[in-house]
Amino acid sequence: MSAADPAANKLLTFNQRSASEDLGCRRGDFSRKHYGSVELLISSDADGAIQRAGRFRVENGSIDETSDYTPGTWRRTDVHLENPEYHTRWYFKYFLGKVHQNYVGTDAEKNPFFLSVVLSDQNNQRVPQYRAILWRKTGTLKISLPYSPTKTLSVKSILSAMNVDRFEKGPREILNPEIQKDLLVLEEQEGSVNFKFGVLYAKDGQLTDDEMFSNESGSETFDKFLNLLGDTICLQGWAGYRGGLDTKNDTTGINSIYTVYQGHELMFHVSTMLPYSKENKQQVERKRHIGNDIVTIVFQEGDDASPSFKPSMIRSHFTHIFALVRYNSQNDSYRLKIFSEESVPLFGPPLPSPPVFTDHQEFRDFLLVKLINGEKATLETPTFAQKRQRTLDMLIRSLYQDLMPDMPKVPFSPQNMLNRRSFSDVLPESPKSARKKEEARQAEFVRVGQALKLKTIVRGDAPTSLVTTGLCRKEPWESQSFCSSFPYDIVCGDSWGQSLLVATDSAGVMLLEASDPLFSNADSPTLPPVQVFDKTLTVKQMHVLEPQDLLIARADKGKDARLYVYRLSTLKRGIEERQLVRTKCDSRENKLEKTKGCHLYAINTHHGVELRIVVAIRNKLLLITRKQSRLDCLSSATVTGTTDSSVEDFQYIREICLCDSPVVMALVDGPTGENDHMICVAYRHQFDLINESTGDAYRLHHVDSNRVNFVAAIDVYEDGEAGLLLCYNNICIYKKVCPFNGATPMIQPNTSDFHFSWNQMPNAIVCAFPYILAFTTDSIEIRLVVNGNLVYTAVVPELQLTASRISPIRVGMESVDGETDVQQLCSSGSEVEPRDDSPPMTSPFTFSTSFEEDILDLK
């Protein structure tokens, strides 16, 4: 876009301002210790003899359980439902009751699969896109693909995007509308949208499950806790979710506790409300329900000095998670402690420190979210996952046999429910002669689907968004306008103080000041941008390093590309004194000469000790470090008397030759800094680790796909040990690469390794603990770093990430009239105002997008 264009772009800033600041001080640093540690728990009888033992992850807020709660020291944590159904149940939400296509086929291993494709609107935000679901015995894979009005999408290209390129039998379209019922059953195998939880009352001093289950009634504080959990309902004639309880003959009690939370129906199996038998000391009827609940709350009376509950006190092979609740009458607070069986994956939210809640409503929200997330996480353990996979495999094979009993011997007919048109265009135009027949078929298809959807809603099994108004839900992110009118396309940028330094496609490099926060997004006056470099310097990549008083920029392209370094203090003085705009000729003294022809560079994330730069020139890596000098300790104000160029501050260490040109690079800090730093590079079909000292290469990950689109390699540090988030196509993999053994990294499989799939192909990835964010062409997908679980998806059309760092997240957007608007995304998860000594806001991102004003509300 040229300067003559009347339109401009819009930039948004996204500030992650929440309690997660306390969990990770820097982008790229995180700890699993916030989610507890695994302990061997042993229970014994009154004589001290060991009864049972088990390994559980214990969460108690990372503090001593007996420590006192001091007002003002409470650390809040972000509370989010993980993998919420309104984001994950795609078939019910986007497909069912709408015109879409379904296909059946077998892969190269002769395993049957089903594929569903729909052309839909992105959350009613006028962003058309293809959504596809691949049903296989290993689970479902979902992906969104961009829509182009000039290019139809084939089934083959959709399957290729899902890494399915070879077939034993090519996909055939299923025309029978009844297939929708079967596919809905497949989706429901992901887990129920409603939950049942056990509630066990334990008096002070009770140490066995027989004693706990034998309590006929609870205390006043226990009744107060039950009233907090939900409503007391009469079971006889109950029409809602019953959680396995008898609603006709009162055989499982007269009353129970029930509630609806964010669209989920929750039934609590309360021990004192289930039938009691004086003759049966083991209370089998009570254990039959609570012992078969995946998650159980244990409400224990007594003070902190009393013997505490342990999961090994309960004889159950099914219960995987225990939530221990204690009430303190002195300050009217609840204390929470979580026990999770060792095989349960990590799940949030992490407990605050201390795990004491004086706000009872806040405690209820935290507890219910923790219980729901815990049950979902348990379903991923080997015991449940294998059972689910067997069920899914059986259902898929049975459905496949019903549809294709003997395809080679049976001639094609409408009764086969299959269309011979394979690899057809999605939603094709029908010939005029057959249009009426096709319209009638589609109308019947939609009618059947809508009837199924209504039946599911009435039955109470609908995903969250369709059974709740959503008024009580708090979305974690919102945007703020940073610059409402900018007349150029942004190539790259970085934050500089409260401002944004951006490189444009046709007007050089400019400094943008934030809009006045006293005005609304629409009325905020836009300050004119300040020209820093003219258009003769075409910057493609940049980093602003304020502590080092440095601007690093890669400019030009091809053989003329070079790396430039500037002192920020010099640039700032030139802006303040209104000196002439710098040109490419003025930057001759700022070139790093050996970088001629570079196409990519990367810097180390944590450069507190030594700044390292690796520059890629075709298949050659050039390692550069900044010399240590006393100037590093001086402020930028005292550096103004030195030379304008900072080239002399850098020294060339070595060159490393690779087998191909890298597409993505990341520097990984070693634990000692003594010859153990590494470089992660992506090229061809692989990620490799390169030893900075020796140049030796180690295979980190091989990409088994015909087409590879490398997105990012991000170095993260878990309790000081290095790991890497490897992102390509729509896949993200976490691999731990420490500890080092001398100069050789340990890259063997680790129990903490995991992988997940983004719902769309990302263009950029940002890690801001506890979140990892994917920026696509029209959305921001937010997940948790520790497990890859989805938290939220924000729809932002025509999106482009401009910058991310430890300050507000800034994002640029290009509006429909061609203008660019810069706005800021803020986390609204915390209701607690930060103290004066609180850490700075973490991970601001700047992106560029194109949309109308009425779509800007991401709350």
Coordinates of N, CA and C in Angstrom, one line a residue, residues 1-8 486-489 505-507 818:
M1 N 0.8 -1.2 0.0 CA 0.0 0.0 0.0 C 0.9 1.2 0.0
S2 N 0.6 2.2 -0.9 CA 1.5 3.4 -1.0 C 0.9 4.5 -0.1
A3 N 1.7 5.5 0.0 CA 1.3 6.6 0.9 C 0.2 7.4 0.3
A4 N -0.1 7.2 -1.0 CA -1.2 7.9 -1.6 C -2.5 7.3 -1.3
D5 N -2.5 6.1 -0.8 CA -3.8 5.4 -0.6 C -4.5 6.1 0.6
P6 N -5.8 6.4 0.4 CA -6.5 7.1 1.4 C -6.8 6.3 2.7
A7 N -6.7 5.0 2.6 CA -7.0 4.2 3.7 C -5.8 3.9 4.6
A8 N -6.0 3.4 5.8 CA -5.0 3.2 6.7 C -5.2 1.9 7.5
F486 N -3.3 4.2 10.4 CA -1.9 4.2 9.9 C -1.9 3.8 8.4
P487 N -1.3 4.7 7.5 CA -1.6 4.5 6.1 C -0.6 3.6 5.4
Y488 N 0.0 2.7 6.1 CA 1.0 1.8 5.4 C 0.8 0.3 5.9
D489 N 1.2 -0.6 5.1 CA 1.3 -2.0 5.5 C 2.5 -2.2 6.4
D505 N 6.2 -1.3 4.3 CA 6.5 -1.8 3.0 C 7.0 -0.8 2.0
S506 N 6.6 0.5 2.3 CA 7.0 1.5 1.3 C 7.4 2.8 1.8
A507 N 7.4 3.0 3.1 CA 7.7 4.3 3.7 C 8.7 4.3 4.8
G818 N -8.9 -0.5 3.9 CA -7.5 -0.5 3.7 C -6.7 0.1 4.8

